[in-house]
Amino acid sequence: MTIRPIIAVPDPRLKQVSEPVEAVTDALRLLMDDMVETMHDAKGIGLAAIQIGVNKRVIVMDLSPSDHGDEGESSDRYDLSELKDETIRYFVNPEIVWTSEEMNNYQEGCLSVPGFFDDVERPKACKVTYLDYHGQPQELDCDGLLATCIQHEMDHLNGVVFLDHLSRLKRDMIVKKLRKQSKDTNVVEPL
Ligand code: ZN
């Protein structure tokens, strides 16, 4: 498995709509393995393929409570104590087929928007269909953090980042700071 570099806003690739996967092959499983390793290394709880520059409708997620997590789509910002049975999840060609009318607010972060967090309102629950790691069709009822996370990652597949849910003023301010940060990392060793 390989840790791949994560791309950040304002990289234009994050605005691409990702392509459906034709078949779950060994090559795709290798990609998913790399995504999990990259996500764990970055202390994230979710990652879409486009965040490592791969234009495919693939998401990995790990909401299991562990010692990983102080950055990005990060685990220590949320109460994960009720998610003891959670494990690594793989979503290929996911589709949200139902969302609740009830809404929920989470303070979201993103591995592609390093260092910034803000409240985003989304449906509290949703139902998602997808292919799993073995290419088998699955259906999952999501609630709470799982529902927020899958909707956040689905957004990535459609070229949307959580900043796009904020006011234009806030978004412009954050993008400006990120643009400056990415320039600075050319001269300063990134953390
Ligand atoms: Zn994200």
XYZ file of N, CA and C and ligand atoms in Angstrom, residues 51 73 109-111 152-153 156, ligand 1:
25
model
N -9.622 13.235 -4.143
C -8.724 13.941 -3.220
C -7.277 13.482 -3.370
N -10.899 15.826 7.990
C -12.162 15.134 8.240
C -11.887 14.227 9.429
N -14.782 19.394 8.619
C -13.454 19.725 8.127
C -13.210 18.877 6.903
N -12.079 19.066 6.262
C -11.807 18.315 5.033
C -10.301 18.220 4.843
N -9.835 17.018 4.468
C -8.395 16.859 4.246
C -7.910 17.735 3.093
N -20.789 14.365 2.674
C -19.589 15.181 2.429
C -18.750 14.535 1.316
N -18.555 13.205 1.402
C -17.717 12.521 0.406
C -18.407 12.452 -0.954
N -17.719 15.443 -2.921
C -16.422 15.416 -3.625
C -16.567 14.772 -5.006
Zn -13.537 16.389 2.225
